[in-house]
Amino acid sequence: DADVTQTPRNRITKTGKRIMLECSQTKGHDRMYWYRQDPGLGLRLIYYSFDVKDINKGEISDGYSVSRQAQAKFSLSLESAIPNQTALYFCATSDGKIQETQYFGPGTRLLVL
Amino acid sequence: KQEVTQIPAALSVPEGENLVLNCSFTDSAIYNLQWFRQDPGKGLTSLLLIQSSQREQTSGRLNASLDKSSGRSTLYIAASQPGDSATYLCAVSGGSYIPTFGRGTSLIVHP
């Protein structure tokens, strides 16, 4: 089984709709991250959380919100989706120890019409 | 603000060639540097991680080097194979442990 899972894997929605992307991990890591990837722009950080009570904005948090329901779960919400939020979204974890290797989920492909 | 640049943006080579991918960063006060592989439409897979105190790491046919003072890292792939075709991303983390990613090098190895 995958260590970091994301649901849904693909989603089509309409402008103005609220949607939630979910991430779960079985690695026991405290640190979790949400990124978006756009062609030609690389990965950009949306939000990150270093433990259950810690939530921090990343580079591009406007229009997004997150919830850290438990150590293993980190959800990303688009309050009112717009077409320029069409992208590939990744969740990642790291162990918060010396190595800080990041482990990525398979991604959610989101299309906002 | 840390900026990470990867050159070249795309590379096409015949099978068997040894190749070098480059990554440069603007702030040398880093905690670690990580190289990832991404297959089309898939997530990222960590290949190698170099701590700031290290100069290189090796895994199989892959070797990554780090020169903090010049703000550079290279990923060397020996005897390339078609299965190496993917996008390779470099990510640099500073004291906050938050990585900054480059835009990647898209590699095609043709038979």
PDB file of C-alpha atoms in Angstrom:
ATOM      1  CA  ASP A   1       0.000   0.000   0.000  1.00  0.00           C
ATOM      2  CA  ALA A   2       1.129   3.536  -0.751  1.00  0.00           C
ATOM      3  CA  ASP A   3       2.512   5.519   2.169  1.00  0.00           C
ATOM      4  CA  VAL A   4       0.879   8.796   1.048  1.00  0.00           C
ATOM      5  CA  THR A   5      -2.533   8.647  -0.591  1.00  0.00           C
ATOM      6  CA  GLN A   6      -4.634  11.371  -2.136  1.00  0.00           C
ATOM      7  CA  THR A   7      -8.320  11.434  -2.986  1.00  0.00           C
ATOM      8  CA  PRO A   8      -9.753  12.041  -5.451  1.00  0.00           C
ATOM      9  CA  ARG A   9      -7.148  11.369  -8.131  1.00  0.00           C
ATOM     10  CA  ASN A  10      -9.051  13.376 -10.713  1.00  0.00           C
ATOM     11  CA  ARG A  11     -11.741  15.991 -10.275  1.00  0.00           C
ATOM     12  CA  ILE A  12     -13.702  18.226 -12.599  1.00  0.00           C
ATOM     13  CA  THR A  13     -15.667  21.036 -11.032  1.00  0.00           C
ATOM     14  CA  LYS A  14     -17.317  24.295 -11.967  1.00  0.00           C
ATOM     15  CA  THR A  15     -16.362  27.847 -11.118  1.00  0.00           C
ATOM     16  CA  GLY A  16     -17.660  28.869  -7.707  1.00  0.00           C
ATOM     17  CA  LYS A  17     -17.940  25.374  -6.269  1.00  0.00           C
ATOM     18  CA  ARG A  18     -16.277  24.410  -2.994  1.00  0.00           C
ATOM     19  CA  ILE A  19     -14.153  21.299  -3.164  1.00  0.00           C
ATOM     20  CA  MET A  20     -11.918  19.374  -0.819  1.00  0.00           C
ATOM     21  CA  LEU A  21      -8.834  17.358  -1.602  1.00  0.00           C
ATOM     22  CA  GLU A  22      -7.759  14.831   0.983  1.00  0.00           C
ATOM     23  CA  CYS A  23      -4.401  13.422   1.940  1.00  0.00           C
ATOM     24  CA  SER A  24      -3.599  10.529   4.261  1.00  0.00           C
ATOM     25  CA  GLN A  25      -0.248   9.100   5.268  1.00  0.00           C
ATOM     26  CA  THR A  26       0.867   5.962   7.048  1.00  0.00           C
ATOM     27  CA  LYS A  27       4.488   7.016   7.516  1.00  0.00           C
ATOM     28  CA  GLY A  28       3.908   8.442  10.979  1.00  0.00           C
ATOM     29  CA  HIS A  29       5.373  11.789   9.966  1.00  0.00           C
ATOM     30  CA  ASP A  30       4.491  14.998  11.753  1.00  0.00           C
ATOM     31  CA  ARG A  31       5.091  17.311   8.797  1.00  0.00           C
ATOM     32  CA  MET A  32       2.706  17.575   5.874  1.00  0.00           C
ATOM     33  CA  TYR A  33       2.583  19.865   2.845  1.00  0.00           C
ATOM     34  CA  TRP A  34       0.312  20.835  -0.036  1.00  0.00           C
ATOM     35  CA  TYR A  35       1.818  21.893  -3.373  1.00  0.00           C
ATOM     36  CA  ARG A  36       0.441  22.749  -6.760  1.00  0.00           C
ATOM     37  CA  GLN A  37       2.235  22.088 -10.013  1.00  0.00           C
ATOM     38  CA  ASP A  38       1.610  24.024 -13.192  1.00  0.00           C
ATOM     39  CA  PRO A  39       3.336  23.378 -16.517  1.00  0.00           C
ATOM     40  CA  GLY A  40       6.528  25.393 -16.711  1.00  0.00           C
ATOM     41  CA  LEU A  41       6.236  26.737 -13.164  1.00  0.00           C
ATOM     42  CA  GLY A  42       7.456  23.873 -11.060  1.00  0.00           C
ATOM     43  CA  LEU A  43       6.028  23.120  -7.619  1.00  0.00           C
ATOM     44  CA  ARG A  44       4.731  25.898  -5.417  1.00  0.00           C
ATOM     45  CA  LEU A  45       3.894  25.529  -1.750  1.00  0.00           C
ATOM     46  CA  ILE A  46       0.302  26.288  -0.720  1.00  0.00           C
ATOM     47  CA  TYR A  47       0.216  25.367   2.992  1.00  0.00           C
ATOM     48  CA  TYR A  48       2.255  23.305   5.400  1.00  0.00           C
ATOM     49  CA  SER A  49       1.810  21.866   8.860  1.00  0.00           C
ATOM     50  CA  PHE A  50       4.564  20.760  11.226  1.00  0.00           C
ATOM     51  CA  ASP A  51       2.176  19.100  13.673  1.00  0.00           C
ATOM     52  CA  VAL A  52      -1.532  18.789  14.329  1.00  0.00           C
ATOM     53  CA  LYS A  53      -1.841  22.227  15.933  1.00  0.00           C
ATOM     54  CA  ASP A  54       0.427  24.002  13.471  1.00  0.00           C
ATOM     55  CA  ILE A  55      -0.768  25.475  10.151  1.00  0.00           C
ATOM     56  CA  ASN A  56       1.303  27.822   8.007  1.00  0.00           C
ATOM     57  CA  LYS A  57       0.723  29.634   4.748  1.00  0.00           C
ATOM     58  CA  GLY A  58       3.007  28.954   1.872  1.00  0.00           C
ATOM     59  CA  GLU A  59       3.860  30.928  -1.213  1.00  0.00           C
ATOM     60  CA  ILE A  60       0.391  30.849  -2.793  1.00  0.00           C
ATOM     61  CA  SER A  61      -2.260  30.364  -0.070  1.00  0.00           C
ATOM     62  CA  ASP A  62      -4.863  32.836  -1.371  1.00  0.00           C
ATOM     63  CA  GLY A  63      -8.086  31.060  -2.312  1.00  0.00           C
ATOM     64  CA  TYR A  64      -7.164  27.933  -0.346  1.00  0.00           C
ATOM     65  CA  SER A  65      -7.639  26.690   3.198  1.00  0.00           C
ATOM     66  CA  VAL A  66      -6.460  23.578   5.017  1.00  0.00           C
ATOM     67  CA  SER A  67      -7.408  21.374   7.917  1.00  0.00           C
ATOM     68  CA  ARG A  68      -5.128  19.027   9.854  1.00  0.00           C
ATOM     69  CA  GLN A  69      -7.612  16.572  11.312  1.00  0.00           C
ATOM     70  CA  ALA A  70      -5.008  14.221  12.750  1.00  0.00           C
ATOM     71  CA  GLN A  71      -1.336  13.451  12.412  1.00  0.00           C
ATOM     72  CA  ALA A  72      -2.152  11.297   9.399  1.00  0.00           C
ATOM     73  CA  LYS A  73      -4.666  13.547   7.614  1.00  0.00           C
ATOM     74  CA  PHE A  74      -4.283  16.918   5.922  1.00  0.00           C
ATOM     75  CA  SER A  75      -7.057  18.321   3.709  1.00  0.00           C
ATOM     76  CA  LEU A  76      -6.952  21.166   1.217  1.00  0.00           C
ATOM     77  CA  SER A  77     -10.099  23.128   0.360  1.00  0.00           C
ATOM     78  CA  LEU A  78     -10.839  25.489  -2.470  1.00  0.00           C
ATOM     79  CA  GLU A  79     -13.555  27.703  -1.054  1.00  0.00           C
ATOM     80  CA  SER A  80     -14.800  28.986  -4.415  1.00  0.00           C
ATOM     81  CA  ALA A  81     -12.964  27.360  -7.278  1.00  0.00           C
ATOM     82  CA  ILE A  82     -11.797  29.445 -10.220  1.00  0.00           C
ATOM     83  CA  PRO A  83     -10.326  28.313 -13.565  1.00  0.00           C
ATOM     84  CA  ASN A  84      -6.762  29.397 -12.735  1.00  0.00           C
ATOM     85  CA  GLN A  85      -6.772  26.852  -9.908  1.00  0.00           C
ATOM     86  CA  THR A  86      -6.707  24.156 -12.552  1.00  0.00           C
ATOM     87  CA  ALA A  87      -3.494  22.295 -11.746  1.00  0.00           C
ATOM     88  CA  LEU A  88      -1.928  19.130 -10.404  1.00  0.00           C
ATOM     89  CA  TYR A  89      -2.006  19.094  -6.595  1.00  0.00           C
ATOM     90  CA  PHE A  90       0.425  17.136  -4.462  1.00  0.00           C
ATOM     91  CA  CYS A  91       0.506  16.267  -0.815  1.00  0.00           C
ATOM     92  CA  ALA A  92       3.856  15.457   0.789  1.00  0.00           C
ATOM     93  CA  THR A  93       5.213  14.459   4.185  1.00  0.00           C
ATOM     94  CA  SER A  94       8.563  14.627   5.928  1.00  0.00           C
ATOM     95  CA  ASP A  95       9.755  13.197   9.209  1.00  0.00           C
ATOM     96  CA  GLY A  96      10.993  16.381  10.857  1.00  0.00           C
ATOM     97  CA  LYS A  97      14.245  14.707  11.789  1.00  0.00           C
ATOM     98  CA  ILE A  98      17.736  15.009  10.384  1.00  0.00           C
ATOM     99  CA  GLN A  99      17.136  13.795   6.842  1.00  0.00           C
ATOM    100  CA  GLU A 100      13.904  15.674   6.068  1.00  0.00           C
ATOM    101  CA  THR A 101      13.344  13.607   2.946  1.00  0.00           C
ATOM    102  CA  GLN A 102      10.013  14.507   1.366  1.00  0.00           C
ATOM    103  CA  TYR A 103       7.592  11.755   0.340  1.00  0.00           C
ATOM    104  CA  PHE A 104       4.927  12.627  -2.196  1.00  0.00           C
ATOM    105  CA  GLY A 105       1.464  11.340  -2.903  1.00  0.00           C
ATOM    106  CA  PRO A 106       0.392  10.454  -6.460  1.00  0.00           C
ATOM    107  CA  GLY A 107      -1.321  13.780  -7.039  1.00  0.00           C
ATOM    108  CA  THR A 108      -4.835  15.058  -7.761  1.00  0.00           C
ATOM    109  CA  ARG A 109      -5.523  16.453 -11.203  1.00  0.00           C
ATOM    110  CA  LEU A 110      -8.090  19.249 -10.854  1.00  0.00           C
ATOM    111  CA  LEU A 111      -9.933  20.932 -13.699  1.00  0.00           C
ATOM    112  CA  VAL A 112     -12.073  23.970 -12.950  1.00  0.00           C
ATOM    113  CA  LEU A 113     -14.470  24.874 -15.747  1.00  0.00           C
TER     114      LEU A 113
ATOM    115  CA  LYS B   1      14.307  34.502  -1.191  1.00  0.00           C
ATOM    116  CA  GLN B   2      15.854  31.277  -2.430  1.00  0.00           C
ATOM    117  CA  GLU B   3      15.742  30.728  -6.167  1.00  0.00           C
ATOM    118  CA  VAL B   4      16.553  27.411  -7.803  1.00  0.00           C
ATOM    119  CA  THR B   5      17.444  27.100 -11.466  1.00  0.00           C
ATOM    120  CA  GLN B   6      17.850  23.914 -13.451  1.00  0.00           C
ATOM    121  CA  ILE B   7      19.719  23.692 -16.713  1.00  0.00           C
ATOM    122  CA  PRO B   8      18.996  22.409 -19.263  1.00  0.00           C
ATOM    123  CA  ALA B   9      15.199  22.533 -19.270  1.00  0.00           C
ATOM    124  CA  ALA B  10      15.099  19.588 -21.664  1.00  0.00           C
ATOM    125  CA  LEU B  11      17.575  16.992 -22.821  1.00  0.00           C
ATOM    126  CA  SER B  12      17.403  14.196 -25.368  1.00  0.00           C
ATOM    127  CA  VAL B  13      20.213  11.653 -25.521  1.00  0.00           C
ATOM    128  CA  PRO B  14      20.848   8.232 -27.022  1.00  0.00           C
ATOM    129  CA  GLU B  15      20.900   5.237 -24.757  1.00  0.00           C
ATOM    130  CA  GLY B  16      24.218   4.545 -23.077  1.00  0.00           C
ATOM    131  CA  GLU B  17      25.381   8.122 -22.701  1.00  0.00           C
ATOM    132  CA  ASN B  18      26.608   9.499 -19.411  1.00  0.00           C
ATOM    133  CA  LEU B  19      24.870  12.767 -18.625  1.00  0.00           C
ATOM    134  CA  VAL B  20      24.885  15.626 -16.167  1.00  0.00           C
ATOM    135  CA  LEU B  21      21.951  17.650 -14.940  1.00  0.00           C
ATOM    136  CA  ASN B  22      22.625  20.960 -13.266  1.00  0.00           C
ATOM    137  CA  CYS B  23      20.975  22.777 -10.380  1.00  0.00           C
ATOM    138  CA  SER B  24      21.967  26.180  -9.033  1.00  0.00           C
ATOM    139  CA  PHE B  25      20.656  28.085  -6.045  1.00  0.00           C
ATOM    140  CA  THR B  26      21.059  31.673  -4.899  1.00  0.00           C
ATOM    141  CA  ASP B  27      21.309  31.324  -1.098  1.00  0.00           C
ATOM    142  CA  SER B  28      24.123  29.059   0.078  1.00  0.00           C
ATOM    143  CA  ALA B  29      22.742  28.806   3.639  1.00  0.00           C
ATOM    144  CA  ILE B  30      20.991  25.523   2.959  1.00  0.00           C
ATOM    145  CA  TYR B  31      20.044  22.590   5.161  1.00  0.00           C
ATOM    146  CA  ASN B  32      19.893  19.978   2.429  1.00  0.00           C
ATOM    147  CA  LEU B  33      19.412  19.469  -1.299  1.00  0.00           C
ATOM    148  CA  GLN B  34      17.254  16.751  -2.764  1.00  0.00           C
ATOM    149  CA  TRP B  35      16.933  15.332  -6.265  1.00  0.00           C
ATOM    150  CA  PHE B  36      13.585  13.905  -7.348  1.00  0.00           C
ATOM    151  CA  ARG B  37      12.292  12.013 -10.346  1.00  0.00           C
ATOM    152  CA  GLN B  38       8.801  12.598 -11.743  1.00  0.00           C
ATOM    153  CA  ASP B  39       7.178  10.414 -14.381  1.00  0.00           C
ATOM    154  CA  PRO B  40       4.434  12.024 -16.500  1.00  0.00           C
ATOM    155  CA  GLY B  41       1.269  12.629 -14.477  1.00  0.00           C
ATOM    156  CA  LYS B  42       2.767  10.997 -11.406  1.00  0.00           C
ATOM    157  CA  GLY B  43       4.101  12.059  -8.042  1.00  0.00           C
ATOM    158  CA  LEU B  44       7.696  12.795  -7.170  1.00  0.00           C
ATOM    159  CA  THR B  45      10.087  10.102  -6.027  1.00  0.00           C
ATOM    160  CA  SER B  46      13.138  11.025  -3.981  1.00  0.00           C
ATOM    161  CA  LEU B  47      16.379   9.875  -5.606  1.00  0.00           C
ATOM    162  CA  LEU B  48      19.132  11.354  -3.476  1.00  0.00           C
ATOM    163  CA  LEU B  49      19.383  13.723  -0.530  1.00  0.00           C
ATOM    164  CA  ILE B  50      22.592  15.567   0.335  1.00  0.00           C
ATOM    165  CA  GLN B  51      22.959  17.225   3.713  1.00  0.00           C
ATOM    166  CA  SER B  52      24.702  20.599   3.754  1.00  0.00           C
ATOM    167  CA  SER B  53      27.779  19.045   5.367  1.00  0.00           C
ATOM    168  CA  GLN B  54      28.136  16.440   2.622  1.00  0.00           C
ATOM    169  CA  ARG B  55      29.731  16.740  -0.801  1.00  0.00           C
ATOM    170  CA  GLU B  56      28.071  13.880  -2.656  1.00  0.00           C
ATOM    171  CA  GLN B  57      25.711  10.945  -2.510  1.00  0.00           C
ATOM    172  CA  THR B  58      25.528   7.881  -4.730  1.00  0.00           C
ATOM    173  CA  SER B  59      22.791   5.409  -5.516  1.00  0.00           C
ATOM    174  CA  GLY B  60      23.402   2.872  -8.241  1.00  0.00           C
ATOM    175  CA  ARG B  61      24.045   4.710 -11.498  1.00  0.00           C
ATOM    176  CA  LEU B  62      23.219   8.066  -9.926  1.00  0.00           C
ATOM    177  CA  ASN B  63      25.669  10.405  -8.265  1.00  0.00           C
ATOM    178  CA  ALA B  64      24.765  13.816  -6.873  1.00  0.00           C
ATOM    179  CA  SER B  65      27.325  16.386  -5.826  1.00  0.00           C
ATOM    180  CA  LEU B  66      26.955  19.566  -3.826  1.00  0.00           C
ATOM    181  CA  ASP B  67      29.122  22.685  -3.804  1.00  0.00           C
ATOM    182  CA  LYS B  68      27.489  24.994  -1.298  1.00  0.00           C
ATOM    183  CA  SER B  69      29.934  27.840  -1.706  1.00  0.00           C
ATOM    184  CA  SER B  70      29.217  28.160  -5.423  1.00  0.00           C
ATOM    185  CA  GLY B  71      25.512  27.350  -5.056  1.00  0.00           C
ATOM    186  CA  ARG B  72      25.582  24.343  -7.361  1.00  0.00           C
ATOM    187  CA  SER B  73      24.635  20.709  -7.497  1.00  0.00           C
ATOM    188  CA  THR B  74      24.934  18.193 -10.297  1.00  0.00           C
ATOM    189  CA  LEU B  75      23.164  14.912 -10.875  1.00  0.00           C
ATOM    190  CA  TYR B  76      25.273  12.482 -12.867  1.00  0.00           C
ATOM    191  CA  ILE B  77      23.523   9.573 -14.568  1.00  0.00           C
ATOM    192  CA  ALA B  78      25.824   6.876 -15.843  1.00  0.00           C
ATOM    193  CA  ALA B  79      25.041   4.666 -18.836  1.00  0.00           C
ATOM    194  CA  SER B  80      21.591   6.143 -19.410  1.00  0.00           C
ATOM    195  CA  GLN B  81      18.665   3.857 -20.282  1.00  0.00           C
ATOM    196  CA  PRO B  82      15.233   4.518 -21.825  1.00  0.00           C
ATOM    197  CA  GLY B  83      13.725   3.837 -18.392  1.00  0.00           C
ATOM    198  CA  ASP B  84      15.547   6.916 -17.099  1.00  0.00           C
ATOM    199  CA  SER B  85      13.247   9.105 -19.204  1.00  0.00           C
ATOM    200  CA  ALA B  86      11.443  11.411 -16.787  1.00  0.00           C
ATOM    201  CA  THR B  87      11.587  14.907 -15.341  1.00  0.00           C
ATOM    202  CA  TYR B  88      14.262  15.463 -12.700  1.00  0.00           C
ATOM    203  CA  LEU B  89      13.706  18.120 -10.073  1.00  0.00           C
ATOM    204  CA  CYS B  90      16.086  19.676  -7.616  1.00  0.00           C
ATOM    205  CA  ALA B  91      14.836  21.051  -4.276  1.00  0.00           C
ATOM    206  CA  VAL B  92      16.788  23.083  -1.739  1.00  0.00           C
ATOM    207  CA  SER B  93      15.787  23.469   1.924  1.00  0.00           C
ATOM    208  CA  GLY B  94      17.006  26.147   4.270  1.00  0.00           C
ATOM    209  CA  GLY B  95      16.693  26.647   8.006  1.00  0.00           C
ATOM    210  CA  SER B  96      12.895  26.515   7.854  1.00  0.00           C
ATOM    211  CA  TYR B  97      13.131  23.036   6.258  1.00  0.00           C
ATOM    212  CA  ILE B  98      10.721  24.172   3.552  1.00  0.00           C
ATOM    213  CA  PRO B  99      12.030  23.135   0.123  1.00  0.00           C
ATOM    214  CA  THR B 100      12.221  25.418  -2.883  1.00  0.00           C
ATOM    215  CA  PHE B 101      11.930  23.522  -6.148  1.00  0.00           C
ATOM    216  CA  GLY B 102      13.493  24.140  -9.499  1.00  0.00           C
ATOM    217  CA  ARG B 103      11.362  23.783 -12.627  1.00  0.00           C
ATOM    218  CA  GLY B 104      13.019  20.529 -13.595  1.00  0.00           C
ATOM    219  CA  THR B 105      14.913  19.012 -16.490  1.00  0.00           C
ATOM    220  CA  SER B 106      12.865  16.868 -18.849  1.00  0.00           C
ATOM    221  CA  LEU B 107      15.012  13.928 -19.977  1.00  0.00           C
ATOM    222  CA  ILE B 108      14.363  11.623 -22.905  1.00  0.00           C
ATOM    223  CA  VAL B 109      16.676   8.678 -23.464  1.00  0.00           C
ATOM    224  CA  HIS B 110      16.008   7.098 -26.845  1.00  0.00           C
ATOM    225  CA  PRO B 111      17.008   3.575 -27.816  1.00  0.00           C
TER     226      PRO B 111
END
